Short mmCIF file of C-alpha atoms and ligand atoms in Angstrom, two decimals:
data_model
loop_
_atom_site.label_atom_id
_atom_site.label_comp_id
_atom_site.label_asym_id
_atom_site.label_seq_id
_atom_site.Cartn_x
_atom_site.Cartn_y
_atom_site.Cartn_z
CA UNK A 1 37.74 192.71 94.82
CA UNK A 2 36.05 194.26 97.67
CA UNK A 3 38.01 195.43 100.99
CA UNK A 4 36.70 194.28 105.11
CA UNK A 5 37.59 197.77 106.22
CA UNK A 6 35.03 198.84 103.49
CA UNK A 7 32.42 196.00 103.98
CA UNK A 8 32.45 196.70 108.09
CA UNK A 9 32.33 200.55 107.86
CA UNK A 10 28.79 200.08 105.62
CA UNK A 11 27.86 197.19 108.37
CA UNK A 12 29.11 200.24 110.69
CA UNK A 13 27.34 202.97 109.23
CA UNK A 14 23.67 201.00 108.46
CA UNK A 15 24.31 200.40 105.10
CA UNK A 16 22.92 197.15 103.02
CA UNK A 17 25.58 194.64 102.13
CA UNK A 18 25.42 193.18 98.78
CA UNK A 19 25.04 189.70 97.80
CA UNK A 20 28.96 189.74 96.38
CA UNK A 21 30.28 191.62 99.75
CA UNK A 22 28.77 188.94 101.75
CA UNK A 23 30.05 185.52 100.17
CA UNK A 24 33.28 187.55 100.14
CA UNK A 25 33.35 187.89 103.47
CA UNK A 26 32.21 184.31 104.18
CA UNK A 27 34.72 182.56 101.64
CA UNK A 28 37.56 185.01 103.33
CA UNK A 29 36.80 183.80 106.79
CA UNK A 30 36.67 179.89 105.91
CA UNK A 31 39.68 180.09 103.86
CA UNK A 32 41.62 181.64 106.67
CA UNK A 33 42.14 185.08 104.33
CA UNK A 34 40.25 187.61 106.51
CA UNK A 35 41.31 187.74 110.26
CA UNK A 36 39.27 187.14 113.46
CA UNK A 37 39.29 190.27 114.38
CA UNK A 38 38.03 191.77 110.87
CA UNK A 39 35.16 189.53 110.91
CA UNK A 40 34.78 190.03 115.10
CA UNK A 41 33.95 193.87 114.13
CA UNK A 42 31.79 193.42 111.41
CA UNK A 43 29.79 190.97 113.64
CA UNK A 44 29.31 193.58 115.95
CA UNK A 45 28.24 195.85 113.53
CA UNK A 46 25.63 193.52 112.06
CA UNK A 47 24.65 192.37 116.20
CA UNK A 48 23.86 196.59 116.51
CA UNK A 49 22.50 197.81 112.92
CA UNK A 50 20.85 194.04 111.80
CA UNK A 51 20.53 192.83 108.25
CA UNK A 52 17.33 192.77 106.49
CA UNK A 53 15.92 189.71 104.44
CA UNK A 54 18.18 189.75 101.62
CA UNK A 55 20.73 189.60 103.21
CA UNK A 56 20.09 187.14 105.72
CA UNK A 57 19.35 184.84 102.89
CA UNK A 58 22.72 185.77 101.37
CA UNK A 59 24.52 184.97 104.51
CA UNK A 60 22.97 181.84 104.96
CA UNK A 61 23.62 180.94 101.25
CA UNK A 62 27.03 181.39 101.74
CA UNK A 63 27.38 179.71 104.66
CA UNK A 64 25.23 176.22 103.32
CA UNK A 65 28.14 176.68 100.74
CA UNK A 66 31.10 176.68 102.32
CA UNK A 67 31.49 173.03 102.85
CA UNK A 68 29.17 169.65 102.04
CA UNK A 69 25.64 169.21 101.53
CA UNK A 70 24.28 165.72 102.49
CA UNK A 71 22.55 164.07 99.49
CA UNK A 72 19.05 162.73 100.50
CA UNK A 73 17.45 162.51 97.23
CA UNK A 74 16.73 159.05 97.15
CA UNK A 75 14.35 159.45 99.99
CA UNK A 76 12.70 161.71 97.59
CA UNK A 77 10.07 163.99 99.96
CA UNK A 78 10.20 161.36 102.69
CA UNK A 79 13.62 162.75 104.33
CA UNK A 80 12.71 164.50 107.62
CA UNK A 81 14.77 166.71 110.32
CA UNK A 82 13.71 168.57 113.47
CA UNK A 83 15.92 171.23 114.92
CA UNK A 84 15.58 172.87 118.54
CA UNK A 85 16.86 176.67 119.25
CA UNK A 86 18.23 175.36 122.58
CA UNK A 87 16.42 174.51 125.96
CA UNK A 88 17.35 172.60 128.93
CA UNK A 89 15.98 169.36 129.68
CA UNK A 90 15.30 169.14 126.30
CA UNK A 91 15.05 165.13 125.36
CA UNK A 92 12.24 165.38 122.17
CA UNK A 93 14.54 164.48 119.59
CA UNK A 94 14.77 160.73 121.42
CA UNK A 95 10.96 161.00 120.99
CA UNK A 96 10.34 162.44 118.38
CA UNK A 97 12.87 160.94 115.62
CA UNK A 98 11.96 156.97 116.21
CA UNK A 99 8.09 158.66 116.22
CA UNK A 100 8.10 160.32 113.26
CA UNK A 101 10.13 156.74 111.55
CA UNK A 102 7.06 155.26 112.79
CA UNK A 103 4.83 157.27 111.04
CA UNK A 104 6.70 156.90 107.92
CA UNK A 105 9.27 160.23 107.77
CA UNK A 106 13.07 159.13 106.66
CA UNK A 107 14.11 160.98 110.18
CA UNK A 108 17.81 161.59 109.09
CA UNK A 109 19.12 164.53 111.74
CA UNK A 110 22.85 165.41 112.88
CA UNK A 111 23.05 167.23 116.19
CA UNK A 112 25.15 169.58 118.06
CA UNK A 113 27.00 169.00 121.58
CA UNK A 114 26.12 171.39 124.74
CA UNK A 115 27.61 174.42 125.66
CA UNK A 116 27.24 176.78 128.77
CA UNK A 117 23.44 176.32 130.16
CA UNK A 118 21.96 173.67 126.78
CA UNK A 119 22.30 170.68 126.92
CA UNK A 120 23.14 168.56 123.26
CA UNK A 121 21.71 165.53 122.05
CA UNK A 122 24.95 163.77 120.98
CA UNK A 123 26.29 164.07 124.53
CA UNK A 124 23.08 162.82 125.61
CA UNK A 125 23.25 159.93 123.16
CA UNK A 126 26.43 158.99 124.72
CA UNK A 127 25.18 158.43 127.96
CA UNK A 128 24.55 154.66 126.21
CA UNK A 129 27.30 152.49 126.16
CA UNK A 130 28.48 152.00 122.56
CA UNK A 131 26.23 154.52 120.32
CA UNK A 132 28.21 155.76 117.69
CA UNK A 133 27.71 159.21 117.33
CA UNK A 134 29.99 159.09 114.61
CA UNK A 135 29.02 157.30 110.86
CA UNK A 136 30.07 157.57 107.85
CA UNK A 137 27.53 159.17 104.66
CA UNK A 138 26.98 156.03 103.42
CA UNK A 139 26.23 154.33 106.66
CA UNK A 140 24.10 157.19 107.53
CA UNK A 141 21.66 156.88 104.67
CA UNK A 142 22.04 153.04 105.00
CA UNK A 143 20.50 153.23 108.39
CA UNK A 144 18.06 155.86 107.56
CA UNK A 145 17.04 153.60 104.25
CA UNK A 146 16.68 150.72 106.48
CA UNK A 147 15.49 151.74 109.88
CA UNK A 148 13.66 155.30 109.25
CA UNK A 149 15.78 156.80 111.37
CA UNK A 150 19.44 157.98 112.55
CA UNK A 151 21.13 160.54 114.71
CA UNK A 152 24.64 161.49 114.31
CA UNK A 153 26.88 164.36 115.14
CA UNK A 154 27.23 167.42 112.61
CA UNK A 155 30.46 166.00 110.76
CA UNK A 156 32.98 169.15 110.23
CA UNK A 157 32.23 169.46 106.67
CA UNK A 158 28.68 170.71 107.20
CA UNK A 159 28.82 174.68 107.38
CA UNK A 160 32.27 175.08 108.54
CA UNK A 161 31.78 178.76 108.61
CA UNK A 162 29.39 178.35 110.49
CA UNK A 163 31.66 176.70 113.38
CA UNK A 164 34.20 179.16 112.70
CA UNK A 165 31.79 182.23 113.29
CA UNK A 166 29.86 180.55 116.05
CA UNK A 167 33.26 179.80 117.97
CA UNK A 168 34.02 183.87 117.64
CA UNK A 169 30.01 184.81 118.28
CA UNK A 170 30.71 183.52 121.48
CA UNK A 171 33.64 185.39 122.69
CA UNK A 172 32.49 188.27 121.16
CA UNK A 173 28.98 188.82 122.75
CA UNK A 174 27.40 188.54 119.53
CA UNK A 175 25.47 185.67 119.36
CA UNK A 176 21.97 186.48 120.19
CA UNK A 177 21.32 188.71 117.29
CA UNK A 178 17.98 187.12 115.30
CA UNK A 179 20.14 187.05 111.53
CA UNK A 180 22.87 185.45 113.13
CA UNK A 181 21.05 182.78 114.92
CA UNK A 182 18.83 182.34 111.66
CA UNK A 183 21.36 181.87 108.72
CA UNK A 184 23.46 179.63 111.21
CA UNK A 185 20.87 177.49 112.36
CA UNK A 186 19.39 177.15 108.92
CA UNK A 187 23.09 177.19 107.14
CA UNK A 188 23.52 173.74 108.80
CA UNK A 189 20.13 172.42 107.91
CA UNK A 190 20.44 172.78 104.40
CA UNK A 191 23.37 171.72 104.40
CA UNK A 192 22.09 168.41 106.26
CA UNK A 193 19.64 167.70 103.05
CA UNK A 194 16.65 166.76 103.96
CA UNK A 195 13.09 167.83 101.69
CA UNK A 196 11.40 168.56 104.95
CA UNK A 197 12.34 170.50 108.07
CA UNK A 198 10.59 171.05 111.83
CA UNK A 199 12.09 173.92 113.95
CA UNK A 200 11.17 173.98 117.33
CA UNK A 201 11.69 177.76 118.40
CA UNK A 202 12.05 178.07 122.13
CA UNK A 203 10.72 181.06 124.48
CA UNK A 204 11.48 182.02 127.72
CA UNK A 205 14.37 182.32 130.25
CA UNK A 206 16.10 179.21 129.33
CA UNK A 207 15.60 180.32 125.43
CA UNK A 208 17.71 182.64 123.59
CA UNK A 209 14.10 184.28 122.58
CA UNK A 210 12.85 185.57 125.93
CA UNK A 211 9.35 186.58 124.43
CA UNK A 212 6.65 185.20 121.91
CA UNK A 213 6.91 187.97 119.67
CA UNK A 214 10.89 187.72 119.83
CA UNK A 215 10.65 184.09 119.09
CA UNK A 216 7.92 184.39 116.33
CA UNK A 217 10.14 187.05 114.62
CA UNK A 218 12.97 184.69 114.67
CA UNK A 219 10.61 181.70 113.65
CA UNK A 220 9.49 183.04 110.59
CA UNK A 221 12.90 184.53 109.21
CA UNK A 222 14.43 180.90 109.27
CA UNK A 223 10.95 179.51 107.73
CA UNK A 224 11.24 181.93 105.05
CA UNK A 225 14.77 181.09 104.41
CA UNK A 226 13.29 177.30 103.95
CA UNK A 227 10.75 178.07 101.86
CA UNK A 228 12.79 180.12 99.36
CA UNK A 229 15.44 177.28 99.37
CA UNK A 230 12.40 174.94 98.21
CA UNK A 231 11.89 172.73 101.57
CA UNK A 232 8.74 172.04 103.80
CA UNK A 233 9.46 173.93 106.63
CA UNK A 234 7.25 174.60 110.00
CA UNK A 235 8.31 176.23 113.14
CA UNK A 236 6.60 175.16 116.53
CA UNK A 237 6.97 177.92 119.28
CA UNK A 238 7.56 175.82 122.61
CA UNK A 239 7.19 177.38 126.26
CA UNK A 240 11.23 177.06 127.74
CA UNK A 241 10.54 179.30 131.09
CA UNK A 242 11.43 176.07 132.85
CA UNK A 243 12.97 173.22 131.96
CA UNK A 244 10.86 171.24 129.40
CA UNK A 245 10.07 167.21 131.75
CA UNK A 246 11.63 166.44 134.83
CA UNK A 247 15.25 165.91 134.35
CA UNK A 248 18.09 168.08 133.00
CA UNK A 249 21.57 166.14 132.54
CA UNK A 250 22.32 163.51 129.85
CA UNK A 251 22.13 159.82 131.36
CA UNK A 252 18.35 161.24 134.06
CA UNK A 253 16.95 162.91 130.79
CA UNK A 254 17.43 159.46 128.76
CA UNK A 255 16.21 157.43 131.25
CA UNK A 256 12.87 160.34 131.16
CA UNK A 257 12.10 159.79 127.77
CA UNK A 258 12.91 156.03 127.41
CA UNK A 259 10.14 155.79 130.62
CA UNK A 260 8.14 158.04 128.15
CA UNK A 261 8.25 156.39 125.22
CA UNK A 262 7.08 152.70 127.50
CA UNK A 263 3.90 154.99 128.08
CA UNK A 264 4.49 156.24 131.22
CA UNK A 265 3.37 160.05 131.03
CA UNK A 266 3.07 160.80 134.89
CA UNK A 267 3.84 164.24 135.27
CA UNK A 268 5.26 164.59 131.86
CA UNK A 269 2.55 166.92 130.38
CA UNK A 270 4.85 169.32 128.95
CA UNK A 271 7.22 166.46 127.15
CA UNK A 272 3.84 165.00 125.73
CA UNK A 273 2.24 167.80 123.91
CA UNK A 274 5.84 169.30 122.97
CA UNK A 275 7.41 165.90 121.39
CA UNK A 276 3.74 164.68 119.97
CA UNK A 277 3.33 168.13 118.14
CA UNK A 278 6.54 168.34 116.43
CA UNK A 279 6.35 164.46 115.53
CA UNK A 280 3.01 165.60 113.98
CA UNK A 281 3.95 168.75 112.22
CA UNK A 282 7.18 166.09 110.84
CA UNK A 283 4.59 163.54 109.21
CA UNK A 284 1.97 166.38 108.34
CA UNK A 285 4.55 168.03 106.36
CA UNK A 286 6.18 164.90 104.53
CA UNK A 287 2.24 163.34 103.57
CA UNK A 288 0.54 166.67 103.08
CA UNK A 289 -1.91 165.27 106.02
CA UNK A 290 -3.37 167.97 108.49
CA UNK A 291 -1.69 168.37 111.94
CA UNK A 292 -4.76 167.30 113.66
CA UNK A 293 -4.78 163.90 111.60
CA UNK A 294 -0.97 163.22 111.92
CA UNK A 295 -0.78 163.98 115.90
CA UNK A 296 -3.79 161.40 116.28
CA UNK A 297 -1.26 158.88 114.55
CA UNK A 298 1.28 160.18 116.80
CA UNK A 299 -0.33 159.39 119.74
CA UNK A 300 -1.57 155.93 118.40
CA UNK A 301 2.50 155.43 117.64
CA UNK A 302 3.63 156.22 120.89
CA UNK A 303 0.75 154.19 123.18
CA UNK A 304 0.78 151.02 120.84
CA UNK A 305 4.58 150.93 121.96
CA UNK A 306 5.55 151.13 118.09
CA UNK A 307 7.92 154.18 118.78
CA UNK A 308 9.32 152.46 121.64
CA UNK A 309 10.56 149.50 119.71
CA UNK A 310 11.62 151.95 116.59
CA UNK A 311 13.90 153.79 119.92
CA UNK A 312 15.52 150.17 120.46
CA UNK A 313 15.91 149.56 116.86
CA UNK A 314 17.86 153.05 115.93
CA UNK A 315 19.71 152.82 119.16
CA UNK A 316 20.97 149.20 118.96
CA UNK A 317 21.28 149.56 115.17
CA UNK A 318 23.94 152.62 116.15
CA UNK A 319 25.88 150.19 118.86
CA UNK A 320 24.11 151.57 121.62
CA UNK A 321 23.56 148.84 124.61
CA UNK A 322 20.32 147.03 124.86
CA UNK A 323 20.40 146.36 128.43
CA UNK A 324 21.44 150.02 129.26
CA UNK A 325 17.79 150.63 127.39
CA UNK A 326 15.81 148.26 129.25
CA UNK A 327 17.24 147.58 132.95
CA UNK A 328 17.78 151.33 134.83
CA UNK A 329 19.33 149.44 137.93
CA UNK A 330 22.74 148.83 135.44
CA UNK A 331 23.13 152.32 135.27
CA UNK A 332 26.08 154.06 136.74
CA UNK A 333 24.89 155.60 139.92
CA UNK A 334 25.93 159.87 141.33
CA UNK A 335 28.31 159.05 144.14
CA UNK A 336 26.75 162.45 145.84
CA UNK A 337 22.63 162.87 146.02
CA UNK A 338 21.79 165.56 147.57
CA UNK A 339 17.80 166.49 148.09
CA UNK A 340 16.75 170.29 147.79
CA UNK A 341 13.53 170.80 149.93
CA UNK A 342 11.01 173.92 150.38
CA UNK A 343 11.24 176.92 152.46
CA UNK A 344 8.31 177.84 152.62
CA UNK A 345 4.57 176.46 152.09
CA UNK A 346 2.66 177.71 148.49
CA UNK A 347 3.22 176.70 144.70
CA UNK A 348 5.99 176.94 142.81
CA UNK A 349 5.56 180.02 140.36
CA UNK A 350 9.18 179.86 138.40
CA UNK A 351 11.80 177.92 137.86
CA UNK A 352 14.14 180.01 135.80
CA UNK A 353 15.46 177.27 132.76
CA UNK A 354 18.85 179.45 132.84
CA UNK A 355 19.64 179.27 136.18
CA UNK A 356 18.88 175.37 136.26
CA UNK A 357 20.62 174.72 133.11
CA UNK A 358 23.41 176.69 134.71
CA UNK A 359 23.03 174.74 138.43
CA UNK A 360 23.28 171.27 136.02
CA UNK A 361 26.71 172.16 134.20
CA UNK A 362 27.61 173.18 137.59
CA UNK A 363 27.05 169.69 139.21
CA UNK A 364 29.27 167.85 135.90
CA UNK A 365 26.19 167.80 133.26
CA UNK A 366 27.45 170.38 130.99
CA UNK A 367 30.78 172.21 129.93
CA UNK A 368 31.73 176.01 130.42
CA UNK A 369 34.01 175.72 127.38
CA UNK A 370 34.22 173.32 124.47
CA UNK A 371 37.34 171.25 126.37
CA UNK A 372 35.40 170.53 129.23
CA UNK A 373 34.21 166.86 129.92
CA UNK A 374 31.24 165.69 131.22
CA UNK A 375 29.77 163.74 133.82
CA UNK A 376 27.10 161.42 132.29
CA UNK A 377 25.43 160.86 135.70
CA UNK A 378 25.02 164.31 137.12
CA UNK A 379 22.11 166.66 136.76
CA UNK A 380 18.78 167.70 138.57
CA UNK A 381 15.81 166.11 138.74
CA UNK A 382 12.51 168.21 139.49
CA UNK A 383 9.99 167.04 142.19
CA UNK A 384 7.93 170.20 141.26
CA UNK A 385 6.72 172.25 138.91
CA UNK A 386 5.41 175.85 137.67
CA UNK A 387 1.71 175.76 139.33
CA UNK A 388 2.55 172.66 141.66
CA UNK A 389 1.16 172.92 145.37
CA UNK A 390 4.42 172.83 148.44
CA UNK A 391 4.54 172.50 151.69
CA UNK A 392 7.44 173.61 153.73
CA UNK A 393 10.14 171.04 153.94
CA UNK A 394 9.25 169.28 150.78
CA UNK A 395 11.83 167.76 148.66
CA UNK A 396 11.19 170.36 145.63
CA UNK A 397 14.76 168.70 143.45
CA UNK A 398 17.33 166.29 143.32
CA UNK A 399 20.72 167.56 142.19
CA UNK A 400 23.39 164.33 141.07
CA UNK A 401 26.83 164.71 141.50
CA UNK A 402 30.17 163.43 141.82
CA UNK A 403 31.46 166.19 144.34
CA UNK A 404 29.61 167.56 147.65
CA UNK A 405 31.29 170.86 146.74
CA UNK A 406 29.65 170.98 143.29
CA UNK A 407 26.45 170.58 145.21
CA UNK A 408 26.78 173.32 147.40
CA UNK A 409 27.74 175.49 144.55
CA UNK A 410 24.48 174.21 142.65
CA UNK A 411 22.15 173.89 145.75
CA UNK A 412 22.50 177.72 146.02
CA UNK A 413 21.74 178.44 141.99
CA UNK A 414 19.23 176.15 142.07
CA UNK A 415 17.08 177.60 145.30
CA UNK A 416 17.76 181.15 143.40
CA UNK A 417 15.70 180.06 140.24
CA UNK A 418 12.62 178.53 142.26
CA UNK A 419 9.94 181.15 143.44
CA UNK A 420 7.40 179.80 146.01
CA UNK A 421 4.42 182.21 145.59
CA UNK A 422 1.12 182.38 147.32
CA UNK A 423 -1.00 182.29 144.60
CA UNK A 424 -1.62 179.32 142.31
CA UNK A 425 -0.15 180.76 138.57
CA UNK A 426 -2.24 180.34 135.57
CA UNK A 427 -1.61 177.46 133.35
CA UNK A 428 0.83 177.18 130.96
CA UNK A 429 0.68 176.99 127.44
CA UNK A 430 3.19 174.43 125.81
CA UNK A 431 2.54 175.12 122.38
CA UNK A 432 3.24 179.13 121.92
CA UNK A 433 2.74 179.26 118.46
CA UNK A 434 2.98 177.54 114.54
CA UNK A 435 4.70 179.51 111.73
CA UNK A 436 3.77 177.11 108.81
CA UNK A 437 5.85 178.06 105.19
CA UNK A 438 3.76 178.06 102.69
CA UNK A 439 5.20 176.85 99.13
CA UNK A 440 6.70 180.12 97.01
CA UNK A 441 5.43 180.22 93.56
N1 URA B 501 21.99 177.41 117.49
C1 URA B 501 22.79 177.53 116.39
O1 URA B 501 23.10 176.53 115.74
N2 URA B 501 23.22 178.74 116.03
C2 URA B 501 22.90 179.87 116.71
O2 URA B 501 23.30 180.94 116.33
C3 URA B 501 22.09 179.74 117.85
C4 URA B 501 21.64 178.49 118.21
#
């Protein structure tokens, strides 16, 4: 039997935590033995002195264990998830998932809900009248047997000490620390079951990585934790400096990739080559094709219209409303519209993610804590982007909101994350990086 004061004064002291002290620490915590404020100290001590590979693994071992794993195996190597480290404006996985379905991937993914300046996909989802976000196991792998694809929210049995030492990670200034963010991202995707797995790892302000190397680091820890646990794992290093399309907030970033996935790609360079790459990287990993091959398909998927009519078969099949998908003008409307314009004439060279991510929870998009509700119709839409030419007086945003007081509030944030700059900045680069795992022997 070990003892916490013990196991955090190693931690403390830059020590190496055995495979034994860990999972007793982790079975402790979920079983309500070891307090928060035990486990609070030790996760300081871990945030300061970091844990090397071993134990990482270990943490993340006992953390896949300490509730359900999803059973996929009948879809054999065909079962498929994609995971984001957090953005804002970040709409793939309504892209991506009925894409990859298309080209053949048993997309089978549970996602997480936003908090502070991220948005989450299954408050996005909904934003549509009648999608259950909720199914049962069975109905789960029904739908992903039937239709190729289905998005639910994490159920509380996956990783539940995961929630518990998320919840205290973020009251405790301890959650950007590259083990912790690892073994809890990948604790949960194990957990979820599938045979193949696409990370997109996120860099820049609105990332928890601010740099490549950062985010590379990060990338392949959780791909080697995949490949030792036997899965086909990639990680895709995305640019998240500003927000990734032109809308941030649930029901404007729906309505973005729904226009997307008709074929409409105006302006939406960034969305493209993000949501077409990971689609890719899904299928090249569950056929064994090359990336090259499987992002041609991609593209074929999404211009044919295929992965728009997989989109209104997942979504319908899930209770979501048909009409809400096809007719924009039934959508609920922001009472309060208010247009952010230029100040001066040049090209926009930033538009901190962060800070917009921040000015969207602001105007009702988001929640501060995990009681908060949430305004399905506010958020920001961007007239510009990083590198695009402005003349004084142009609208540069829309910000959506129920409350001219929330706008005033955002209106500020939001003109202190845009730089107007003389000089045109250099392209950007979507696609930052691949970290491919390569099978262990
Ligand atoms: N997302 C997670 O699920 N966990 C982290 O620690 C960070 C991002």
């Amino acid at each position: 039997m070990f003892s916490m004061y013990d196991v955090i004064a190693k931690k403390r002291d830059g020590g190496v935590l055995s495979e034994e002290e860990i999972r007793f620490l982790i079975d402790g915590y979920t079983a309500g033995d070891i307090p928060d404020y035990q486990i609070a100290a030790w996760l300081m001590a871990v945030y300061l002195r970091g844990m090397n590979d071993a134990e990482t693994a270990a943490l993340t071992d006992a953390m896949l264990h300490s509730g359900d794993i999803v059973d996929l195996s009948r879809f054999g190597h065909l079962s498929a998830d994609k995971h984001s480290t957090g953005g804002v404006g970040d709409k793939t996985t309504f892209i991506v998932a009925p894409l990859a379905a298309v080209l053949g991937c048993k997309t089978a993914k549970m996602s997480g809900r936003g908090l502070g300046h991220t948005g989450g996909t299954i408050d996005k989802l909904e934003a549509i009248p009648g999608y259950r976000v909720t199914l049962t196991e069975a109905q789960f792998r029904t739908q992903v047997e039937e239709i190729g694809v289905s998005v639910i929210g994490a159920t509380g049995d996956i990783a539940p000490a995961d929630k518990l030492l998320y919840a205290l990670r973020d009251v405790t200034a301890t959650v950007d620390s590259l083990p912790l963010i690892a073994s809890s991202i990948m604790s949960k995707k194990l957990a979820a079951g599938t045979a193949s797995i696409v990370l997109d790892v996120t860099v820049g302000s609105g990332a928890f990585m601010k740099t490549v190397s950062d985010a590379r680091a990060l990338a392949q820890a959780m791909v080697d934790i995949g490949v030792h646990a036997g899965k086909n794992i990639t990680a895709v290093l995305t640019d998240m400096d500003q927000p990734l399309g032109r809308t941030v907030g649930n029901a404007l970033e729906l309505e973005e990739a729904i226009t997307f996935l008709r074929g409409d790609d105006t302006g939406l360079d960034d969305l493209r080559e993000v949501s077409l790459t990971l689609a890719a990287h899904m299928a090249a990993n569950v056929h064994g094709i090359s990336p090259d091959d499987a992002y041609r398909q991609a593209y074929d998927a999404w211009r044919s219209g295929a992965a728009y009519e997989k989109f209104v078969e997942w979504i319908t099949a899930q209770g979501g409303d048909r009409t809400w998908i096809e007719d924009f003008s039934t959508h609920a409307a922001a009472s309060v519209q208010r247009t952010v314009c230029a100040v001066q004439d040049g090209f926009l060279v930033r538009a901190d993610a962060e800070q917009i991510g921040l000015a969207a929870m602001q105007l009702g998009a988001g929640r501060r804590t995990k009681e908060d509700g949430i305004d399905m119709t506010a958020g920001i839409r961007l007239l510009r982007k990083v590198g695009e030419p402005v003349r004084r007086g142009d609208p540069l945003a829309v910000l959506y909101t129920a409350d001219a007081h929330l706008a005033d509030a955002a209106e500020a944030r939001f003109l202190s994350a845009v730089t107007i700059g003389e000089v045109r900045p250099a392209p950007i680069s979507h696609i930052l990086g691949i970290v491919r795992g390569e099978e262990e022997t």
